[in-house]
Coordinates of C-alpha atoms in Angstrom, one line a residue:
M25 CA 0.0 0.0 0.0
I26 CA 1.3 3.4 -1.0
T27 CA 1.3 6.0 1.8
K28 CA 1.9 9.8 1.9
E29 CA 4.9 9.3 4.1
A30 CA 6.5 6.9 1.6
V31 CA 5.9 9.4 -1.2
L32 CA 7.5 12.2 0.8
K33 CA 10.4 10.0 1.8
A34 CA 11.0 9.1 -1.8
L35 CA 10.8 12.8 -2.9
S36 CA 13.3 13.8 -0.2
N37 CA 15.8 12.1 -2.5
V38 CA 15.1 14.5 -5.4
Q39 CA 17.3 17.5 -5.4
E40 CA 16.5 21.0 -6.7
P41 CA 19.7 21.3 -8.9
D42 CA 20.1 25.1 -8.5
L43 CA 19.3 25.4 -4.8
G44 CA 21.2 22.2 -3.7
K45 CA 18.5 20.9 -1.4
D46 CA 15.8 18.3 -1.7
L47 CA 12.2 19.2 -2.7
V48 CA 10.7 18.2 0.7
T49 CA 13.2 20.3 2.7
L50 CA 12.4 23.3 0.4
N51 CA 8.7 22.7 1.0
M52 CA 8.1 22.4 -2.8
V53 CA 5.8 19.4 -2.6
R54 CA 2.1 20.0 -2.1
D55 CA -1.3 18.3 -2.5
I56 CA -0.3 14.6 -2.4
E57 CA -3.2 12.4 -3.4
I58 CA -3.2 8.6 -3.5
D59 CA -5.8 6.3 -5.0
G60 CA -4.6 2.7 -5.0
K61 CA -1.6 2.8 -7.3
N62 CA -2.4 6.3 -8.7
V63 CA -0.2 9.0 -7.1
S64 CA -0.5 12.7 -7.9
F65 CA 1.2 15.7 -6.3
T66 CA 2.2 19.3 -7.0
V67 CA 5.7 20.6 -7.2
V68 CA 5.9 24.4 -6.7
L69 CA 8.9 25.7 -8.6
T70 CA 10.7 28.9 -7.7
T71 CA 10.0 30.4 -11.1
P72 CA 7.7 29.6 -14.0
A73 CA 10.7 30.1 -16.3
C74 CA 12.6 27.2 -14.7
P75 CA 14.7 25.5 -17.5
L76 CA 15.0 22.3 -15.4
K77 CA 11.3 21.6 -14.8
E78 CA 11.2 18.6 -17.2
M79 CA 14.3 17.1 -15.4
I80 CA 12.7 17.7 -12.0
E81 CA 9.4 16.0 -13.1
K82 CA 11.2 13.0 -14.5
A83 CA 13.3 12.7 -11.3
C84 CA 10.1 12.7 -9.2
I85 CA 8.5 10.0 -11.3
N86 CA 11.7 7.8 -11.1
A87 CA 11.9 8.3 -7.3
I88 CA 8.4 7.0 -6.8
H89 CA 8.9 4.0 -9.2
I90 CA 12.3 3.1 -7.6
L91 CA 11.6 3.8 -3.9
V92 CA 7.8 3.3 -3.5
D93 CA 6.2 1.1 -6.2
K94 CA 7.5 0.4 -9.7
E95 CA 3.9 -0.1 -10.9
A96 CA 2.6 3.2 -9.6
T97 CA 1.0 5.6 -12.1
V98 CA 2.5 9.0 -11.2
K99 CA 1.1 12.4 -12.1
V100 CA 3.2 15.5 -11.3
H101 CA 1.6 18.9 -11.5
L102 CA 4.2 21.6 -12.0
T103 CA 3.3 25.1 -10.8
A104 CA 5.4 28.1 -9.7
N105 CA 5.6 30.7 -6.9
V106 CA 8.4 33.1 -7.8
N107 CA 10.6 33.5 -4.7
S108 CA 11.6 36.8 -3.2
N109 CA 13.8 37.6 -0.2
R110 CA 12.8 41.2 0.3
T111 CA 12.9 42.1 4.0
D112 CA 12.5 45.9 3.6
N113 CA 9.4 47.6 4.9
K114 CA 8.0 47.6 1.4
N115 CA 7.0 51.3 1.4
V116 CA 8.3 51.4 -2.1
L117 CA 7.0 49.0 -4.8
P118 CA 5.3 46.8 -2.2
G119 CA 3.8 44.3 -4.6
I120 CA 7.0 43.6 -6.6
K121 CA 9.0 40.4 -5.7
N122 CA 12.1 41.0 -7.8
I123 CA 13.6 44.2 -9.2
I124 CA 16.2 43.6 -12.0
M125 CA 18.3 46.3 -13.5
V126 CA 19.7 45.9 -17.0
A127 CA 22.9 47.9 -17.4
S128 CA 25.8 48.5 -19.7
G129 CA 28.8 50.8 -19.5
K130 CA 28.1 52.4 -22.9
G131 CA 25.3 53.1 -25.3
G132 CA 24.6 51.2 -28.5
V133 CA 25.1 47.7 -27.2
G134 CA 21.4 46.8 -27.4
K135 CA 20.5 47.1 -23.8
S136 CA 17.0 48.2 -24.4
T137 CA 16.5 45.4 -26.9
V138 CA 17.7 42.9 -24.3
S139 CA 15.4 44.5 -21.6
V140 CA 12.3 44.3 -23.8
N141 CA 12.8 40.8 -24.9
L142 CA 13.9 39.6 -21.5
A143 CA 10.7 41.0 -20.0
L144 CA 8.5 39.4 -22.6
G145 CA 10.4 36.1 -22.3
L146 CA 9.7 36.0 -18.6
A147 CA 6.0 36.8 -19.2
Q148 CA 5.8 34.0 -21.9
E149 CA 6.9 31.6 -19.2
G150 CA 4.0 32.6 -17.0
A151 CA 5.4 35.3 -14.8
S152 CA 3.8 38.7 -14.1
V153 CA 6.3 41.3 -15.4
G154 CA 6.7 45.1 -15.6
L155 CA 9.1 47.1 -17.7
L156 CA 10.4 50.5 -16.6
D157 CA 12.4 52.7 -19.0
A158 CA 14.8 54.6 -16.8
D159 CA 16.6 56.2 -19.7
I160 CA 15.1 59.7 -19.2
Y161 CA 17.1 61.4 -22.0
G162 CA 16.7 58.7 -24.7
P163 CA 13.6 56.7 -24.0
S164 CA 13.1 53.9 -26.5
M165 CA 10.3 51.8 -25.1
P166 CA 7.4 53.6 -26.8
I167 CA 8.9 52.7 -30.2
M168 CA 10.1 49.3 -29.4
M169 CA 6.9 48.2 -27.7
G170 CA 4.6 49.8 -30.3
L171 CA 3.2 52.5 -27.9
R172 CA 4.1 55.7 -29.8
D173 CA 0.6 57.2 -29.6
E174 CA -0.4 55.8 -26.2
R175 CA -0.7 57.8 -23.0
P176 CA -1.1 56.3 -19.6
M177 CA -4.3 56.9 -17.5
M178 CA -4.5 58.0 -13.9
T179 CA -6.2 56.3 -11.0
E180 CA -6.8 57.0 -7.4
V181 CA -5.2 54.6 -4.8
N182 CA -5.8 55.3 -1.1
G183 CA -6.6 58.9 -1.9
K184 CA -3.5 59.4 -4.0
G185 CA -3.4 59.9 -7.8
M186 CA -1.3 57.2 -9.4
I187 CA -0.2 56.6 -13.0
V188 CA -1.4 53.3 -14.5
P189 CA 1.3 51.7 -16.6
I190 CA 0.2 50.7 -20.2
E191 CA -0.2 47.0 -20.8
K192 CA 1.1 45.5 -24.1
Y193 CA 2.0 41.9 -25.0
G194 CA 1.1 40.8 -21.5
I195 CA 3.5 43.1 -19.6
K196 CA 3.1 46.5 -17.9
V197 CA 5.2 49.3 -19.4
M198 CA 6.2 52.8 -18.2
S199 CA 8.5 55.4 -19.8
I200 CA 9.0 59.1 -19.8
G201 CA 8.5 58.8 -23.6
L202 CA 4.8 58.0 -22.9
L203 CA 4.4 61.4 -21.2
V204 CA 6.2 63.8 -23.7
D205 CA 6.1 64.3 -27.4
E206 CA 8.7 62.0 -29.1
K207 CA 10.1 65.0 -31.1
Q208 CA 10.7 66.9 -27.9
A209 CA 14.2 66.8 -26.4
I210 CA 14.4 66.3 -22.6
V211 CA 17.0 68.9 -21.5
W212 CA 17.2 68.4 -17.8
R213 CA 20.0 68.6 -15.2
G214 CA 20.7 65.5 -13.2
P215 CA 18.5 66.4 -10.2
M216 CA 15.5 66.9 -12.4
A217 CA 16.0 63.5 -14.1
S218 CA 16.5 61.8 -10.7
S219 CA 13.3 63.5 -9.4
A220 CA 11.3 62.3 -12.4
L221 CA 12.6 58.7 -11.9
K222 CA 11.7 58.8 -8.3
Q223 CA 8.1 59.7 -9.4
F224 CA 8.0 56.6 -11.7
I225 CA 8.9 54.5 -8.6
T226 CA 6.5 56.1 -6.1
D227 CA 3.6 57.3 -8.3
V228 CA 3.1 54.4 -10.8
H229 CA 0.6 51.7 -9.8
W230 CA 2.5 48.6 -10.7
Q231 CA 0.4 46.3 -8.4
E232 CA 1.6 42.7 -8.0
L233 CA 4.6 41.6 -10.1
D234 CA 7.0 38.7 -10.1
Y235 CA 9.7 40.8 -11.9
L236 CA 10.2 44.5 -12.6
I237 CA 12.8 45.0 -15.4
I238 CA 14.5 48.4 -15.2
D239 CA 16.2 49.5 -18.4
L240 CA 19.0 51.8 -17.2
P241 CA 20.7 54.5 -19.3
P242 CA 24.3 53.9 -20.4
G243 CA 27.1 54.8 -18.0
T244 CA 27.4 55.0 -14.2
G245 CA 25.8 58.2 -13.1
D246 CA 23.0 60.0 -11.3
V247 CA 20.1 57.8 -12.4
H248 CA 21.9 54.6 -11.3
L249 CA 22.6 56.0 -7.9
T250 CA 19.1 57.3 -7.5
L251 CA 17.6 53.9 -8.2
V252 CA 19.9 51.9 -5.9
Q253 CA 19.1 54.4 -3.1
A254 CA 15.3 54.3 -3.8
V255 CA 14.5 50.7 -4.5
P256 CA 15.7 47.3 -3.2
V257 CA 17.4 45.9 -6.3
T258 CA 17.4 42.1 -6.5
G259 CA 20.2 42.0 -9.0
A260 CA 21.7 43.4 -12.2
V261 CA 22.1 42.0 -15.7
V262 CA 25.1 43.5 -17.6
V263 CA 24.9 43.7 -21.4
S264 CA 28.0 43.9 -23.6
T265 CA 29.1 43.2 -27.2
P266 CA 32.1 41.1 -28.0
Q267 CA 34.6 43.8 -28.9
A268 CA 37.2 45.0 -26.4
V269 CA 35.9 48.6 -26.3
A270 CA 32.4 47.5 -25.2
A271 CA 33.7 45.0 -22.7
A272 CA 36.0 47.6 -21.1
D273 CA 33.0 49.9 -20.5
A274 CA 30.9 47.0 -19.3
R275 CA 33.6 46.3 -16.7
K276 CA 32.9 49.8 -15.3
A277 CA 29.2 48.9 -14.8
I278 CA 30.2 45.7 -13.1
M279 CA 32.6 47.5 -10.8
M280 CA 29.9 50.1 -10.0
F281 CA 27.6 47.3 -8.7
K282 CA 30.5 45.7 -6.8
Q283 CA 31.5 48.8 -4.9
P284 CA 31.2 48.1 -1.2
Q285 CA 28.7 51.0 -0.6
I286 CA 26.4 49.7 -3.4
N287 CA 27.1 45.9 -3.5
I288 CA 24.2 44.8 -5.7
P289 CA 24.5 41.1 -6.9
I290 CA 25.2 40.7 -10.6
V291 CA 22.8 38.1 -12.0
G292 CA 25.1 37.6 -15.0
V293 CA 26.5 38.9 -18.3
V294 CA 24.8 38.7 -21.7
E295 CA 26.7 39.1 -25.0
N296 CA 24.5 40.9 -27.5
M297 CA 25.4 41.1 -31.3
A298 CA 27.5 38.0 -30.6
Y299 CA 27.5 36.8 -34.2
F300 CA 25.7 37.5 -37.5
T301 CA 23.3 34.9 -38.8
P302 CA 21.7 35.5 -42.3
A303 CA 18.1 34.5 -42.6
E304 CA 18.8 32.3 -45.6
L305 CA 21.7 30.5 -43.8
P306 CA 20.5 30.1 -40.2
E307 CA 23.2 27.5 -39.4
N308 CA 26.0 30.0 -40.3
K309 CA 27.6 32.2 -37.7
Y310 CA 29.9 35.1 -38.6
Y311 CA 31.7 36.8 -35.7
I312 CA 32.0 40.2 -37.2
F313 CA 32.6 42.0 -33.8
G314 CA 35.1 39.4 -32.5
K315 CA 34.3 36.4 -30.4
G316 CA 33.7 35.7 -26.7
G317 CA 34.6 39.1 -25.2
A318 CA 31.7 39.1 -22.8
K319 CA 32.2 35.5 -21.9
Q320 CA 35.8 36.2 -21.0
M321 CA 34.7 39.1 -18.9
A322 CA 32.2 37.0 -17.1
D323 CA 34.8 34.4 -16.4
Q324 CA 37.2 37.1 -15.2
F325 CA 34.7 38.3 -12.6
E326 CA 33.4 34.8 -11.8
L327 CA 29.9 35.8 -12.9
P328 CA 27.3 33.6 -14.7
F329 CA 27.3 34.0 -18.5
L330 CA 23.7 34.2 -19.5
G331 CA 24.1 33.6 -23.2
E332 CA 24.7 35.0 -26.7
I333 CA 22.2 37.1 -28.7
P334 CA 22.9 37.1 -32.4
I335 CA 22.6 39.9 -34.9
V336 CA 19.6 39.0 -37.0
Q337 CA 17.7 41.4 -39.2
S338 CA 14.4 40.5 -37.6
I339 CA 15.6 41.9 -34.2
R340 CA 16.2 45.3 -35.7
E341 CA 13.0 45.2 -37.7
G342 CA 11.0 44.2 -34.7
G343 CA 12.3 47.0 -32.6
D344 CA 11.5 49.6 -35.3
K345 CA 8.0 48.2 -35.9
G346 CA 7.1 47.9 -32.3
V347 CA 6.9 44.1 -32.4
P348 CA 9.8 42.8 -30.3
A349 CA 11.8 39.9 -31.8
I350 CA 10.6 37.3 -29.3
M351 CA 7.0 38.0 -30.5
G352 CA 7.9 37.3 -34.1
D353 CA 8.3 34.0 -35.9
E354 CA 12.1 33.9 -36.4
P355 CA 13.2 30.8 -34.5
V356 CA 16.9 31.7 -33.9
T357 CA 16.0 34.9 -32.0
Q358 CA 13.1 33.4 -30.2
K359 CA 15.2 30.7 -28.8
A360 CA 18.1 33.1 -27.9
F361 CA 15.7 35.3 -25.9
K362 CA 13.8 32.5 -24.3
D363 CA 17.0 30.9 -23.1
L364 CA 18.1 34.3 -21.7
A365 CA 14.8 34.6 -19.8
Q366 CA 15.2 31.2 -18.3
S367 CA 18.8 31.8 -17.3
V368 CA 18.0 35.1 -15.6
A369 CA 15.0 33.6 -13.7
R370 CA 17.2 30.6 -12.7
N371 CA 20.0 32.9 -11.4
I372 CA 17.6 35.2 -9.6
A373 CA 16.2 32.1 -7.7
I374 CA 19.7 31.0 -6.8
R375 CA 20.5 34.6 -5.7
N376 CA 17.4 34.8 -3.5
A377 CA 18.2 31.4 -1.9
N378 CA 21.9 32.0 -1.2
L379 CA 22.6 35.7 -0.7
E380 CA 21.8 38.5 1.7
P381 CA 18.2 39.9 1.5
T382 CA 17.5 42.6 -1.0
K383 CA 17.5 46.1 0.6
V384 CA 17.7 49.8 -0.3
V385 CA 21.3 50.9 -0.6
Q386 CA 22.4 53.7 1.9
I387 CA 25.3 55.7 0.4
A388 CA 26.9 58.4 2.4
G389 CA 28.3 61.3 0.4
Y390 CA 26.4 60.8 -2.8

């Protein structure tokens, strides 16, 4: 006779590969039901974008067959509850579990393209996602997300007027570009830009989100310091291209996050424009900007390498048309961005399990 205790004991031998503990210890096994030789239970993953879910499901079935009853019919339901280790008072962005910055040391490396497709990739896996364009001087989200003529609405929350982010492709989007005419240059000094950004944090009604992706401006300046002092950042993704010049500037972004007074975990490094693949020859790779510069940098700093994004015409076309590449039908780019989303989600889950809780950075003298 199969018992609940026997099932739990068997599943205590199944490890969560990233977190290094068994499913029972991690309280990931729920709703065990037994009917004769029919066994069903739910495994609650730490993210819907978990790339190892099929492996975990197979390991659970094997554990029951080997340790309980080889003739059992096993049904594993996989669901997800995105983990978070926020321990702040949640006065700011209270409903958001994980806040991820996407940064680069210089402009032109495709950081906004990565941010948009990363956010959509996480949403496609079943997560609730928001996208904040923190590039006050050069906002690109309205064009890339097909929101050029859209304007956000206002709502009242607890007696306070709040901006409602615009929803598109299943994610919530906010950008200064949605509030001003796209032909108008934003000529502001640093304090004004920082003040506007603080309003996006405190006055936008994001509601409940698993991930908020913040697309940072290039460099290491006012906006970056404002954000780390205003919100509890879970981690940062650093974008670079293969050539030495871009990698040198990306190192500066890494060193900014690693400064003792900032100390924000780096989720990993992604190499954009890694190689060119022509549509008619999808198996061919031409390394026109060099090869492996971002990978070498990740290895140098002992950071996870999140993957390579190719140069494909559909990525550029999608950004210009307001239909991001991951929403298109070109398989090379879809796979690249889907793999990136899974890698980021996986490394965020590992970060939350193993590192200090997320908190707002206190910086004296800045």
